[in-house]
PDB file of N, CA, C and O in Angstrom:
ATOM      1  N   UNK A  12     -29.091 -41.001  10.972  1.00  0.00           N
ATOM      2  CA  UNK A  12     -29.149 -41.238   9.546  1.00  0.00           C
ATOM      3  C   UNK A  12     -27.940 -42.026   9.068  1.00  0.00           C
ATOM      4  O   UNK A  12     -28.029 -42.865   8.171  1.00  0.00           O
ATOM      5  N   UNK A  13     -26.706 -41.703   9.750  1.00  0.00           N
ATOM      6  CA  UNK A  13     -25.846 -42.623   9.410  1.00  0.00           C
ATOM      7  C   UNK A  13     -25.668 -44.245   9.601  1.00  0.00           C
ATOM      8  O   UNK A  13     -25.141 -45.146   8.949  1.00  0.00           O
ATOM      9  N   UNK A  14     -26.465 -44.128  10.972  1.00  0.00           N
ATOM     10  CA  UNK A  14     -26.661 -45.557  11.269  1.00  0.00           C
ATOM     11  C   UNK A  14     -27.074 -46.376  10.525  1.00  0.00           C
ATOM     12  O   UNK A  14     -26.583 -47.485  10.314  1.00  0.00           O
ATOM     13  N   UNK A  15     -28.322 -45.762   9.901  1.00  0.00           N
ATOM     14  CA  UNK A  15     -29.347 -46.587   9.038  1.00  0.00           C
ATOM     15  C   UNK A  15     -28.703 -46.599   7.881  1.00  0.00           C
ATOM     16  O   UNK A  15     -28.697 -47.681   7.293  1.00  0.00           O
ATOM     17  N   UNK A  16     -27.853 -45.201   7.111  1.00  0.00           N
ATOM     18  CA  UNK A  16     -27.408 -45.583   5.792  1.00  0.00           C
ATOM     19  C   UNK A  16     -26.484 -46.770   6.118  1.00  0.00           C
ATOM     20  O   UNK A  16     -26.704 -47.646   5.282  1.00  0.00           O
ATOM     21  N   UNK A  17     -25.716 -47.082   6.832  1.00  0.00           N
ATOM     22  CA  UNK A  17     -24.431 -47.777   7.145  1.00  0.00           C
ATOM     23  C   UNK A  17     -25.241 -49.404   7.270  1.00  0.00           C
ATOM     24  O   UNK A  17     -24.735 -50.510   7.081  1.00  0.00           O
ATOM     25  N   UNK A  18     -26.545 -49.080   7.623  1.00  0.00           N
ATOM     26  CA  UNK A  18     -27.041 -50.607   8.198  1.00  0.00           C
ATOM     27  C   UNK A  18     -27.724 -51.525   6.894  1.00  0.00           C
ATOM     28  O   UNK A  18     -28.703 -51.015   6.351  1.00  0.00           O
ATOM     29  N   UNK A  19     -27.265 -52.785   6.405  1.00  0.00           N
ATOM     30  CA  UNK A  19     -27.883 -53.250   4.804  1.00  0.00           C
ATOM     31  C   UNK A  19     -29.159 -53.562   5.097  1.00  0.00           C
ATOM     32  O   UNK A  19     -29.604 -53.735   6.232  1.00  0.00           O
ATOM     33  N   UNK A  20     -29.692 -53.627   4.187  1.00  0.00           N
ATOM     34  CA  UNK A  20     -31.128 -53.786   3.421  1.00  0.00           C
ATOM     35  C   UNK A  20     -31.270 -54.283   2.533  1.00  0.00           C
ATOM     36  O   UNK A  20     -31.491 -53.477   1.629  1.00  0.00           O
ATOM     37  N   UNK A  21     -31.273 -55.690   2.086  1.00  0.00           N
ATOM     38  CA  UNK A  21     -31.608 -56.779   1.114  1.00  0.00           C
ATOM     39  C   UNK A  21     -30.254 -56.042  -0.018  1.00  0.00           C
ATOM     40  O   UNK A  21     -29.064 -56.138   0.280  1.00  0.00           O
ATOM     41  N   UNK A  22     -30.724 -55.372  -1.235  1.00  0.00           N
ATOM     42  CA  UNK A  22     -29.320 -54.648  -1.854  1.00  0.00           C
ATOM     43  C   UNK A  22     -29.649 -53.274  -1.601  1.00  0.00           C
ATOM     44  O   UNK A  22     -29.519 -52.499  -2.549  1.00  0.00           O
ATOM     45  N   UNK A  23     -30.065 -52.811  -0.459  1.00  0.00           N
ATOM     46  CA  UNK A  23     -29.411 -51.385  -0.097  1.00  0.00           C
ATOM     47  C   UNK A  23     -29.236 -51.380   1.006  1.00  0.00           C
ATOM     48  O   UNK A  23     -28.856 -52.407   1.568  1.00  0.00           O
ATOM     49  N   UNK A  24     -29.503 -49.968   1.835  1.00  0.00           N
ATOM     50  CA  UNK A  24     -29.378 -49.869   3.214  1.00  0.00           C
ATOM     51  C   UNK A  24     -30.451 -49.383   3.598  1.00  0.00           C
ATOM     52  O   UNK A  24     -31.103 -48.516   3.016  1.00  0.00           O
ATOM     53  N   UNK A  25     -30.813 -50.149   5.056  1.00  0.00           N
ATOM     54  CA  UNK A  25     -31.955 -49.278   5.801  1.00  0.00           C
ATOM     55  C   UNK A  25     -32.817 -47.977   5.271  1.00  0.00           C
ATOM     56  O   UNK A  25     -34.013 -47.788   5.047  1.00  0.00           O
ATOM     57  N   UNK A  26     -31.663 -47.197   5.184  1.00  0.00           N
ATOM     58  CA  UNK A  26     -32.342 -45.612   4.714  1.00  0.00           C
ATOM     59  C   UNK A  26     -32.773 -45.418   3.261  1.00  0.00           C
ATOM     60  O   UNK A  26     -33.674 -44.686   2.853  1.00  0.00           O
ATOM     61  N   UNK A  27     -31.848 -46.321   2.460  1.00  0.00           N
ATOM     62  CA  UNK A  27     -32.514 -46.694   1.058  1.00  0.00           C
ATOM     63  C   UNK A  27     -33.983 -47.189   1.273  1.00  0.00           C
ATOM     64  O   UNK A  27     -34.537 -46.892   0.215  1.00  0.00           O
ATOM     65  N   UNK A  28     -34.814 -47.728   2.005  1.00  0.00           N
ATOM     66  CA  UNK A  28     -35.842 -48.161   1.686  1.00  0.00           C
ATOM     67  C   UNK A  28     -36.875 -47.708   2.861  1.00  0.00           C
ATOM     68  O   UNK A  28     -37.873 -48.387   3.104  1.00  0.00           O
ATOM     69  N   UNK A  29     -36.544 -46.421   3.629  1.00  0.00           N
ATOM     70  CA  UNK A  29     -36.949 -45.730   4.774  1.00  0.00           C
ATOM     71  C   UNK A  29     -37.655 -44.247   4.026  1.00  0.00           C
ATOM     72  O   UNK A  29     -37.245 -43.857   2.933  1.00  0.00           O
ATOM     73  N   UNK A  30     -38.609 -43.613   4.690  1.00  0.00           N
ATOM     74  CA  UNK A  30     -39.128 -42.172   4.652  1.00  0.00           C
ATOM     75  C   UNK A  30     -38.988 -41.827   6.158  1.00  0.00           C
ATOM     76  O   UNK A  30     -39.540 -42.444   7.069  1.00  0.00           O
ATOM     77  N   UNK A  31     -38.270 -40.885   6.273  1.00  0.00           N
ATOM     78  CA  UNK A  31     -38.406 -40.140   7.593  1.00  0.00           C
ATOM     79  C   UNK A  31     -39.130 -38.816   7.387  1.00  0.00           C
ATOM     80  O   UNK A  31     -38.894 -38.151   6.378  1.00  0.00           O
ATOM     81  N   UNK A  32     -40.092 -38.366   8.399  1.00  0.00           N
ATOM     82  CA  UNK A  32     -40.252 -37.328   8.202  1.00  0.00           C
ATOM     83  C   UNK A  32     -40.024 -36.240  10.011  1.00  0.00           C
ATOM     84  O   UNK A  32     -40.756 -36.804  10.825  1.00  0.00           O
ATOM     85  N   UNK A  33     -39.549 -35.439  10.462  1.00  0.00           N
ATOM     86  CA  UNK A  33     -39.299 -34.623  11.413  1.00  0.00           C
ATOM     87  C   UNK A  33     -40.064 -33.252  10.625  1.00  0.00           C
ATOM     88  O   UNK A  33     -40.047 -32.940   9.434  1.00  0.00           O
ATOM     89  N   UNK A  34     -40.743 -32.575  11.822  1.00  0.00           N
ATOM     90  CA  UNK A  34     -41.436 -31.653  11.432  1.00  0.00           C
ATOM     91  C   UNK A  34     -42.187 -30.860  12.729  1.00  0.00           C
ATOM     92  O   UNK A  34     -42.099 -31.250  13.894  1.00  0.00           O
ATOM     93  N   UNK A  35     -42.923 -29.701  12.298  1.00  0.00           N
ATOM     94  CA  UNK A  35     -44.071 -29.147  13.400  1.00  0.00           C
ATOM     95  C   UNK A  35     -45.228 -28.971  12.719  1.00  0.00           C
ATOM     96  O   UNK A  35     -45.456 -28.709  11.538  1.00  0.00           O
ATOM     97  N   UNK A  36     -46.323 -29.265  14.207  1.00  0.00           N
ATOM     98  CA  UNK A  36     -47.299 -29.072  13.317  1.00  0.00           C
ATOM     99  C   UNK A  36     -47.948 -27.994  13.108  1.00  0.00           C
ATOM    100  O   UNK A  36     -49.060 -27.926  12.584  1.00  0.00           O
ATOM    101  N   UNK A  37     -47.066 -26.790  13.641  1.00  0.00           N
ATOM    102  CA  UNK A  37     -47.446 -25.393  13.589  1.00  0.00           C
ATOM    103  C   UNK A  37     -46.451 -24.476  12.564  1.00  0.00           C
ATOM    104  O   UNK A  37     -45.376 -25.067  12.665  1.00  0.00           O
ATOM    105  N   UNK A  38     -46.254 -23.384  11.663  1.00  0.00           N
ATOM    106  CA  UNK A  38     -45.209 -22.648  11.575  1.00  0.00           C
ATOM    107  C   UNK A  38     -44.930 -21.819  12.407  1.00  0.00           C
ATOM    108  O   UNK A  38     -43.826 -21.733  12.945  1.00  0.00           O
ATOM    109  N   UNK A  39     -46.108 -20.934  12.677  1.00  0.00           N
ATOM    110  CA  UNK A  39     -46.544 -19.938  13.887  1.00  0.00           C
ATOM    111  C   UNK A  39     -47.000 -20.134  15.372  1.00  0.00           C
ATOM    112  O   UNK A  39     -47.858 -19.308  15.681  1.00  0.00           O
ATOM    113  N   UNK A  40     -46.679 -20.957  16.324  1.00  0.00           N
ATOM    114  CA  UNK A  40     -47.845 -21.471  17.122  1.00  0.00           C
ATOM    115  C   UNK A  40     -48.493 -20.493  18.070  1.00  0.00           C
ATOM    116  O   UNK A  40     -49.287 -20.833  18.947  1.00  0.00           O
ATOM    117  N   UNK A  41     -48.137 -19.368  17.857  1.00  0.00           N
ATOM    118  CA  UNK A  41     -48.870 -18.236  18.525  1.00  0.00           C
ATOM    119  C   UNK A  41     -50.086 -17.704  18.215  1.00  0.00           C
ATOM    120  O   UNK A  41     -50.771 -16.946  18.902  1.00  0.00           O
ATOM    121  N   UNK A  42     -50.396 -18.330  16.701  1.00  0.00           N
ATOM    122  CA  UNK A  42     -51.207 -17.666  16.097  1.00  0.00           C
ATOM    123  C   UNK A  42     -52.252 -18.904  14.925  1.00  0.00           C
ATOM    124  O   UNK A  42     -53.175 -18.893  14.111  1.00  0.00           O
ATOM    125  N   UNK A  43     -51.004 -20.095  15.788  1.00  0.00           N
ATOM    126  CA  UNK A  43     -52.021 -21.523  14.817  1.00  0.00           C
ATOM    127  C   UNK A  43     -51.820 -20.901  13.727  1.00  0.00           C
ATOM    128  O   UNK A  43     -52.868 -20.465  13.251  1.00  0.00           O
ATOM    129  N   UNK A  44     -50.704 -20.631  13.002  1.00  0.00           N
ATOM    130  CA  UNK A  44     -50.736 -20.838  11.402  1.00  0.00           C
ATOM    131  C   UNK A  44     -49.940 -22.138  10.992  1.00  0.00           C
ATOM    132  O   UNK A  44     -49.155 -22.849  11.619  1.00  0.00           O
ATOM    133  N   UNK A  45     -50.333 -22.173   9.970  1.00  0.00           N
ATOM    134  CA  UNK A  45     -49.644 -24.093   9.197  1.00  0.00           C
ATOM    135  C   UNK A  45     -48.608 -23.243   8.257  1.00  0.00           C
ATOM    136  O   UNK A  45     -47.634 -23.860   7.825  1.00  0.00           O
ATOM    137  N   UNK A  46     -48.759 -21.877   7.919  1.00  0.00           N
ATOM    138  CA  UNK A  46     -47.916 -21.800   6.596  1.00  0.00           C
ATOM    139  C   UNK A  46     -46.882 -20.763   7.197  1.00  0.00           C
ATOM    140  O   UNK A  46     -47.486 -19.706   7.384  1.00  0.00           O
ATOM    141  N   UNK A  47     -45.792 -20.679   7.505  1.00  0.00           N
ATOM    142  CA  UNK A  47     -45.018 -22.181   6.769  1.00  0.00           C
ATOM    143  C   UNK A  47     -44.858 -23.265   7.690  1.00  0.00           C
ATOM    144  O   UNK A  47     -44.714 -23.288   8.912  1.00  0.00           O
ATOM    145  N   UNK A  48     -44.911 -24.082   6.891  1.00  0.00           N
ATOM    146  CA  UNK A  48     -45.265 -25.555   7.554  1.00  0.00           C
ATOM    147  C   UNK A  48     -43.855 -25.725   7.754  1.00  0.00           C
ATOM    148  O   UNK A  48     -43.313 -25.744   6.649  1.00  0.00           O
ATOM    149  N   UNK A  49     -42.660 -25.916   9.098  1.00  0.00           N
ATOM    150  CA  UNK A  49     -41.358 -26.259   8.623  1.00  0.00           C
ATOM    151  C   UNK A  49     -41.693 -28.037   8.299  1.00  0.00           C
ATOM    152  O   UNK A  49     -42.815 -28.345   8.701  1.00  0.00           O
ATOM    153  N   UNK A  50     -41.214 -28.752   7.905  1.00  0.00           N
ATOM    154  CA  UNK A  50     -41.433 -30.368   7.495  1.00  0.00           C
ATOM    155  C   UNK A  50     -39.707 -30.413   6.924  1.00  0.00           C
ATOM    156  O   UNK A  50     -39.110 -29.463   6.419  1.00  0.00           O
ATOM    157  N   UNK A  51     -39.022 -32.131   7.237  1.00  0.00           N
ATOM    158  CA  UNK A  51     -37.797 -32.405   6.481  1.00  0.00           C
ATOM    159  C   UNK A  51     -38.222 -33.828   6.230  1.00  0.00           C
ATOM    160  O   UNK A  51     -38.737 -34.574   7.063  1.00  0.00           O
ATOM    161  N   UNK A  52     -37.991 -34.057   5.198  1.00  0.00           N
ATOM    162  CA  UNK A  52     -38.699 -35.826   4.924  1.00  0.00           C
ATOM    163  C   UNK A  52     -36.785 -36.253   4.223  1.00  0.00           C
ATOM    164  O   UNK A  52     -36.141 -35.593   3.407  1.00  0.00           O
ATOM    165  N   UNK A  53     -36.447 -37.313   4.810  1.00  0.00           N
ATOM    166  CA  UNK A  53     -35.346 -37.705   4.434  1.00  0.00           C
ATOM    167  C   UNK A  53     -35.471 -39.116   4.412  1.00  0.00           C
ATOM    168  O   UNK A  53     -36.030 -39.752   5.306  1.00  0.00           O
ATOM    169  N   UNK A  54     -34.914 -39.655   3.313  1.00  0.00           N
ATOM    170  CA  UNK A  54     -34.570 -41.016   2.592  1.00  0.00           C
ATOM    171  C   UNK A  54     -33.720 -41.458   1.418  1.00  0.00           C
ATOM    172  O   UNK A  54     -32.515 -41.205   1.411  1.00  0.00           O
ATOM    173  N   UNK A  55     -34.161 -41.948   0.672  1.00  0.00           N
ATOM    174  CA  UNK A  55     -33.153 -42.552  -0.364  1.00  0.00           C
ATOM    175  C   UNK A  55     -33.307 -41.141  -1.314  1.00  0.00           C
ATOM    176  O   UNK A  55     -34.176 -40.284  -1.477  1.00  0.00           O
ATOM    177  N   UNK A  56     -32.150 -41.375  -1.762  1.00  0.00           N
ATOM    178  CA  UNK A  56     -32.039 -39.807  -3.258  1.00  0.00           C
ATOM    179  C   UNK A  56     -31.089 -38.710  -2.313  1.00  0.00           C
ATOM    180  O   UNK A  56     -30.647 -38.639  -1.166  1.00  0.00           O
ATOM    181  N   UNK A  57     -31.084 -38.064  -3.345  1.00  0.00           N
ATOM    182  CA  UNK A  57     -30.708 -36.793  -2.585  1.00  0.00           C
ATOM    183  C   UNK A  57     -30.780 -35.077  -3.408  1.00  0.00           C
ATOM    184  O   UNK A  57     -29.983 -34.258  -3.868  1.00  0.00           O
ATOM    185  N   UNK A  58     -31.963 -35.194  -3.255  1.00  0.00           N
ATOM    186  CA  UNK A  58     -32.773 -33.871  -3.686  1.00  0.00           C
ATOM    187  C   UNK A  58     -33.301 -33.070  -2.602  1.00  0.00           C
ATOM    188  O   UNK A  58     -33.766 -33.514  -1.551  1.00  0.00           O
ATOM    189  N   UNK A  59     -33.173 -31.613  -3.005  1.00  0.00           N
ATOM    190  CA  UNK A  59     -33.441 -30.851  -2.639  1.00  0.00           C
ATOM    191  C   UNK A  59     -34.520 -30.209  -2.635  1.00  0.00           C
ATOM    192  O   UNK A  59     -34.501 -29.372  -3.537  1.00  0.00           O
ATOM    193  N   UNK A  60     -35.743 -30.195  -1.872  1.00  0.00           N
ATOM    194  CA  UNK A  60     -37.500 -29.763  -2.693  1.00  0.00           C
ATOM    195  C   UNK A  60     -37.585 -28.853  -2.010  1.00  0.00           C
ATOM    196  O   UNK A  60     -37.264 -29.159  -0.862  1.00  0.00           O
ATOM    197  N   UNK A  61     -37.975 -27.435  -2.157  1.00  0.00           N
ATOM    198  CA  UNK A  61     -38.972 -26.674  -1.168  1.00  0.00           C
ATOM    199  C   UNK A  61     -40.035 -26.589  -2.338  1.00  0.00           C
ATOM    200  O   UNK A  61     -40.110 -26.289  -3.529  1.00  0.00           O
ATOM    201  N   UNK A  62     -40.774 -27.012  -1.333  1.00  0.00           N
ATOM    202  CA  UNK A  62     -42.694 -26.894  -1.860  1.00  0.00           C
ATOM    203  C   UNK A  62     -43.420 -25.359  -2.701  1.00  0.00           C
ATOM    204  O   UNK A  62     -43.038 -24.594  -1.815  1.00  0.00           O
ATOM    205  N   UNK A  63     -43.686 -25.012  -3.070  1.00  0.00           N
ATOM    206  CA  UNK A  63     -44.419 -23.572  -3.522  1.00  0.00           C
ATOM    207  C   UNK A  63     -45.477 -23.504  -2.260  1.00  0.00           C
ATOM    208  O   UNK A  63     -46.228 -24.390  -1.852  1.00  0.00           O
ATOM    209  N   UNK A  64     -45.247 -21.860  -1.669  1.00  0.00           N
ATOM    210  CA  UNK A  64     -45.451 -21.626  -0.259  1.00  0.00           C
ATOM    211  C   UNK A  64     -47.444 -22.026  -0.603  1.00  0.00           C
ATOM    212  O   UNK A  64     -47.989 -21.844  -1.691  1.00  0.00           O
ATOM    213  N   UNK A  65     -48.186 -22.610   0.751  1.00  0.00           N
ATOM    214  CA  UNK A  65     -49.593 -22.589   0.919  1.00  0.00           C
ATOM    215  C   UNK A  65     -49.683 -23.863   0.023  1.00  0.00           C
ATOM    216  O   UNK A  65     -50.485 -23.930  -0.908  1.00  0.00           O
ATOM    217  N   UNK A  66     -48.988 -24.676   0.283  1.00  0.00           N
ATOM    218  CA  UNK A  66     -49.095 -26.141  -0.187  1.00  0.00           C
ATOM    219  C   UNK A  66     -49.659 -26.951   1.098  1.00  0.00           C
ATOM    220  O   UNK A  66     -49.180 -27.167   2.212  1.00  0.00           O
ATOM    221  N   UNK A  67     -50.679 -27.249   0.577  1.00  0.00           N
ATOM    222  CA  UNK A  67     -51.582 -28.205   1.616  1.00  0.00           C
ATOM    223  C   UNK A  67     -50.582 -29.427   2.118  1.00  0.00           C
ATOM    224  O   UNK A  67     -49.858 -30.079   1.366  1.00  0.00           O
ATOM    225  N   UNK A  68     -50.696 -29.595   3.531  1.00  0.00           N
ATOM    226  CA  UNK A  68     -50.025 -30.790   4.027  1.00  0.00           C
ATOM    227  C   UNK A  68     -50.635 -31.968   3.535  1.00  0.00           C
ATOM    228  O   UNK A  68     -49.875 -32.850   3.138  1.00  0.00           O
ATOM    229  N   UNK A  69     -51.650 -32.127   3.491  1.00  0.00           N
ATOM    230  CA  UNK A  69     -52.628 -33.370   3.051  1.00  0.00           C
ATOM    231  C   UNK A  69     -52.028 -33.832   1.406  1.00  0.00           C
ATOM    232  O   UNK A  69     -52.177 -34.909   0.829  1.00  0.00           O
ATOM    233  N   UNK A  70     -51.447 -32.817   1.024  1.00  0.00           N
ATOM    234  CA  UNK A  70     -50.728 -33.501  -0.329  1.00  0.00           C
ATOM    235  C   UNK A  70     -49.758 -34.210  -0.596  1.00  0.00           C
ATOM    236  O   UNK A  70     -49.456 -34.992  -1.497  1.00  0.00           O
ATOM    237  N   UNK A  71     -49.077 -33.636   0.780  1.00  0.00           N
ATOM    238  CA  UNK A  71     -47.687 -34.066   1.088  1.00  0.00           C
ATOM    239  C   UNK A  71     -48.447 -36.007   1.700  1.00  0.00           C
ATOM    240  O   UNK A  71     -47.847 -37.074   1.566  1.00  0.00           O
ATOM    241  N   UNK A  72     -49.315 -35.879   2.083  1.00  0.00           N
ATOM    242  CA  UNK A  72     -49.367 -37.192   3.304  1.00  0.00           C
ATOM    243  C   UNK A  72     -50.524 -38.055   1.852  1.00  0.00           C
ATOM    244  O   UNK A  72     -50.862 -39.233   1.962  1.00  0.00           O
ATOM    245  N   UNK A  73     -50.843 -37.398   0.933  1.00  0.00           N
ATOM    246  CA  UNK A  73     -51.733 -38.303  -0.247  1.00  0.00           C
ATOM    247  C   UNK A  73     -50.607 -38.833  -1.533  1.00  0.00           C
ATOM    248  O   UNK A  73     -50.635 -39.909  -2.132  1.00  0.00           O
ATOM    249  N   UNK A  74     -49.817 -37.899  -1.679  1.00  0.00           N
ATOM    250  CA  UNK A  74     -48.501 -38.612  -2.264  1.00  0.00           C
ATOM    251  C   UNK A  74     -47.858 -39.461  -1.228  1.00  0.00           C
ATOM    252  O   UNK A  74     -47.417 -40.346  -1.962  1.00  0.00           O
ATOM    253  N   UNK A  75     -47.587 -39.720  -0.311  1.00  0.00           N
ATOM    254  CA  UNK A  75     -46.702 -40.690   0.234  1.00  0.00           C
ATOM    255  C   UNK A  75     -47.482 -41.670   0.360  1.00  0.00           C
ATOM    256  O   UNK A  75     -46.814 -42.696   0.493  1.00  0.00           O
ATOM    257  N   UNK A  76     -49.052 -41.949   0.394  1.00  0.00           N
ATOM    258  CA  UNK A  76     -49.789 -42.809   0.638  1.00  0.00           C
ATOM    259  C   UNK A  76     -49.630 -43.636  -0.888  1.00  0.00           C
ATOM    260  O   UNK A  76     -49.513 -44.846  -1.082  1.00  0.00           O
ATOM    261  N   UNK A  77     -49.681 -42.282  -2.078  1.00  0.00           N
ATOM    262  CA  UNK A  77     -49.590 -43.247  -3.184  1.00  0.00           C
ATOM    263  C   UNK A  77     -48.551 -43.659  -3.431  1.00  0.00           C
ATOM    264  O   UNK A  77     -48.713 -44.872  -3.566  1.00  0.00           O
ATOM    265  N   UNK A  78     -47.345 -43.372  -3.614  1.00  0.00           N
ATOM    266  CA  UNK A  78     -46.393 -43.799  -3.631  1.00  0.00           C
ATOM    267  C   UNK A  78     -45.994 -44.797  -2.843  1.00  0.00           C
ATOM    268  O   UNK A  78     -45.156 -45.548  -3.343  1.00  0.00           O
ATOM    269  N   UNK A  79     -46.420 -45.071  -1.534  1.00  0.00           N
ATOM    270  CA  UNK A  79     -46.140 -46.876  -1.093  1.00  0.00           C
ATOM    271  C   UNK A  79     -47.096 -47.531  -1.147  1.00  0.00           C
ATOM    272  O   UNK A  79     -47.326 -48.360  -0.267  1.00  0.00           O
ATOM    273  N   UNK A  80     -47.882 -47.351  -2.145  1.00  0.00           N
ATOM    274  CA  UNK A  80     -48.885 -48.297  -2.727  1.00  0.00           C
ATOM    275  C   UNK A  80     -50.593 -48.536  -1.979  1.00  0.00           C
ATOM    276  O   UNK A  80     -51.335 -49.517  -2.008  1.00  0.00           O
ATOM    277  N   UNK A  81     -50.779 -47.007  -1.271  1.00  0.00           N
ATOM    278  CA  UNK A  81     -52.244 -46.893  -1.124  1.00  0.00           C
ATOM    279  C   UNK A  81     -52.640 -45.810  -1.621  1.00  0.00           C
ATOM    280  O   UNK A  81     -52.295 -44.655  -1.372  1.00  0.00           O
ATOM    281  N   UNK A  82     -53.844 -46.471  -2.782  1.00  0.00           N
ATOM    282  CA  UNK A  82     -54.200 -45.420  -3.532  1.00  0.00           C
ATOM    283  C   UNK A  82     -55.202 -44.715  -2.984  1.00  0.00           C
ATOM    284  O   UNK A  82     -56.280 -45.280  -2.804  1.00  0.00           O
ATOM    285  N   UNK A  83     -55.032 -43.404  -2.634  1.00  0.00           N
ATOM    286  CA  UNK A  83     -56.238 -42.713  -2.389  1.00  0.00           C
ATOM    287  C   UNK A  83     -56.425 -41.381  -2.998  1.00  0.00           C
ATOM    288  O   UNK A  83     -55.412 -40.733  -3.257  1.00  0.00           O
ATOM    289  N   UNK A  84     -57.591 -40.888  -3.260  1.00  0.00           N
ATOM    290  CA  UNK A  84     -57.928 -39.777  -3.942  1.00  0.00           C
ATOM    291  C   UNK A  84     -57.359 -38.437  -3.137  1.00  0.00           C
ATOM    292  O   UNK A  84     -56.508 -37.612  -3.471  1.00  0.00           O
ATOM    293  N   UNK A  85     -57.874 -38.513  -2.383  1.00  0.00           N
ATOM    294  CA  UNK A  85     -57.669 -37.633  -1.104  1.00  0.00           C
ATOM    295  C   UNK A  85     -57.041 -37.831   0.194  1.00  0.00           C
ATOM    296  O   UNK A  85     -56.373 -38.718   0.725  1.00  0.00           O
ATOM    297  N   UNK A  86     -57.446 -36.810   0.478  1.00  0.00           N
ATOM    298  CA  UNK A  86     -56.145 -36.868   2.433  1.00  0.00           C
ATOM    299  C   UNK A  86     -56.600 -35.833   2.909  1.00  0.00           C
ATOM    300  O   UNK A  86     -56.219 -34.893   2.211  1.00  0.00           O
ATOM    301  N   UNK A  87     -57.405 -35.402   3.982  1.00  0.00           N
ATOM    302  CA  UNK A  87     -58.305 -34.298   4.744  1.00  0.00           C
ATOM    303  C   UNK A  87     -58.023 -33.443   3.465  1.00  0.00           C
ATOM    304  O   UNK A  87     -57.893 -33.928   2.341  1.00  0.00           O
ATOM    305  N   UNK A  88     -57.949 -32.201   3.748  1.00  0.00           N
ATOM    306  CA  UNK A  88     -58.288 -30.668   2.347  1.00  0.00           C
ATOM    307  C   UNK A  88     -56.848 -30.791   1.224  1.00  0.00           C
ATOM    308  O   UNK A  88     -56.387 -29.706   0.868  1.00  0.00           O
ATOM    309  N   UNK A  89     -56.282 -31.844   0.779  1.00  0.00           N
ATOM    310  CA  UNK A  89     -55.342 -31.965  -0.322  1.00  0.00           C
ATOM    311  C   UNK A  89     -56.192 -31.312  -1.297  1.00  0.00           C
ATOM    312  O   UNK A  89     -57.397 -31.078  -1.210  1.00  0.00           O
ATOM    313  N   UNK A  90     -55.433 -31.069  -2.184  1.00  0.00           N
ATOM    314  CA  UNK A  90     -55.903 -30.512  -3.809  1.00  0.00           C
ATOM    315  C   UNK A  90     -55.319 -31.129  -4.946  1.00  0.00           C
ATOM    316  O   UNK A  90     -55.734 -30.729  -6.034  1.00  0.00           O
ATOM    317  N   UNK A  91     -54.403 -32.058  -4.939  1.00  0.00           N
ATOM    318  CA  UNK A  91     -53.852 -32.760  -5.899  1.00  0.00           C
ATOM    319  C   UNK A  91     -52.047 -33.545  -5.155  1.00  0.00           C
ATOM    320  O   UNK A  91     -51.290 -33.249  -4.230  1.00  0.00           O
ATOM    321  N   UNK A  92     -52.083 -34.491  -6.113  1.00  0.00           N
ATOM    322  CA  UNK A  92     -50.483 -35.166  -5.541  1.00  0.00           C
ATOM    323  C   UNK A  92     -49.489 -34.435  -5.844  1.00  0.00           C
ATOM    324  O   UNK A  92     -49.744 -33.798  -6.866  1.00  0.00           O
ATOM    325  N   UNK A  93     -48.152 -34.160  -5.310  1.00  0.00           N
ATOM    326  CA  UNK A  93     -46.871 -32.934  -5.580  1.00  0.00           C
ATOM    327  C   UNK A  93     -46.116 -34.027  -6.151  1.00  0.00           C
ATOM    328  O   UNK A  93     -45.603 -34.995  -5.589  1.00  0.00           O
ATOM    329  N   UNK A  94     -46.141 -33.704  -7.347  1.00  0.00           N
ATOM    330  CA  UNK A  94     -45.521 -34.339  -9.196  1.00  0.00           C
ATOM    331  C   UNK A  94     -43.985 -34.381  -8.923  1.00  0.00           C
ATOM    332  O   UNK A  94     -43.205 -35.130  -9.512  1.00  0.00           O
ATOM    333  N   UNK A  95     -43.665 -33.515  -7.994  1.00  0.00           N
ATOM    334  CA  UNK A  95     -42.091 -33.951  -7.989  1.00  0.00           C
ATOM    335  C   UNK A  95     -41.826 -34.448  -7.082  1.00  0.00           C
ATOM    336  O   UNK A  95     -40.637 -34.686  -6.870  1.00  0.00           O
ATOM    337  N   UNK A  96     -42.759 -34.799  -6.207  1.00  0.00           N
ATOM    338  CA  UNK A  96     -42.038 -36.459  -5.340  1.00  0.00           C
ATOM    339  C   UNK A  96     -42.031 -37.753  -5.920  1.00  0.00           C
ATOM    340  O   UNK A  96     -41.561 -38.706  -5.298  1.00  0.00           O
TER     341      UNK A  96
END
């Protein structure tokens, strides 16, 4: 992460104009549960979010779609876009 903040980007840096996300796709994998989903999405800003627990992943992946400019209604079982990304 330092690399990329340190590395320019037209007027920012790399990580200014980057989404990372590191994650599993299990919380439980003994038992195949998703909730809790661990997920860390890091980029420009620096806020702090935990989600309200049994938040569909598909919301998480239908906001990032809208937000870099593909609009879609949906994303496998989403229920709406998360307003504070």
């Amino acid at each position: 992460l330092e690399r990329m903040r340190s590395t320019p980007d037209l007027d920012g840096s790399l990580l200014d104009r980057s989404l990372l996300f590191y994650g599993s796709g299990m919380g439980n994998s003994n038992v195949h549960a998703t909730d809790p989903l661990p997920m860390l999405a890091v980029g420009a800003g620096s806020r702090h979010l935990v989600l309200p627990k049994k938040t569909e992943i598909g919301n998480l992946w239908l906001t990032v779609a809208n937000r870099y400019g593909i609009p879609l209604e949906k994303f496998g079982e989403s229920t709406a876009m998360i307003e504070s990304l």
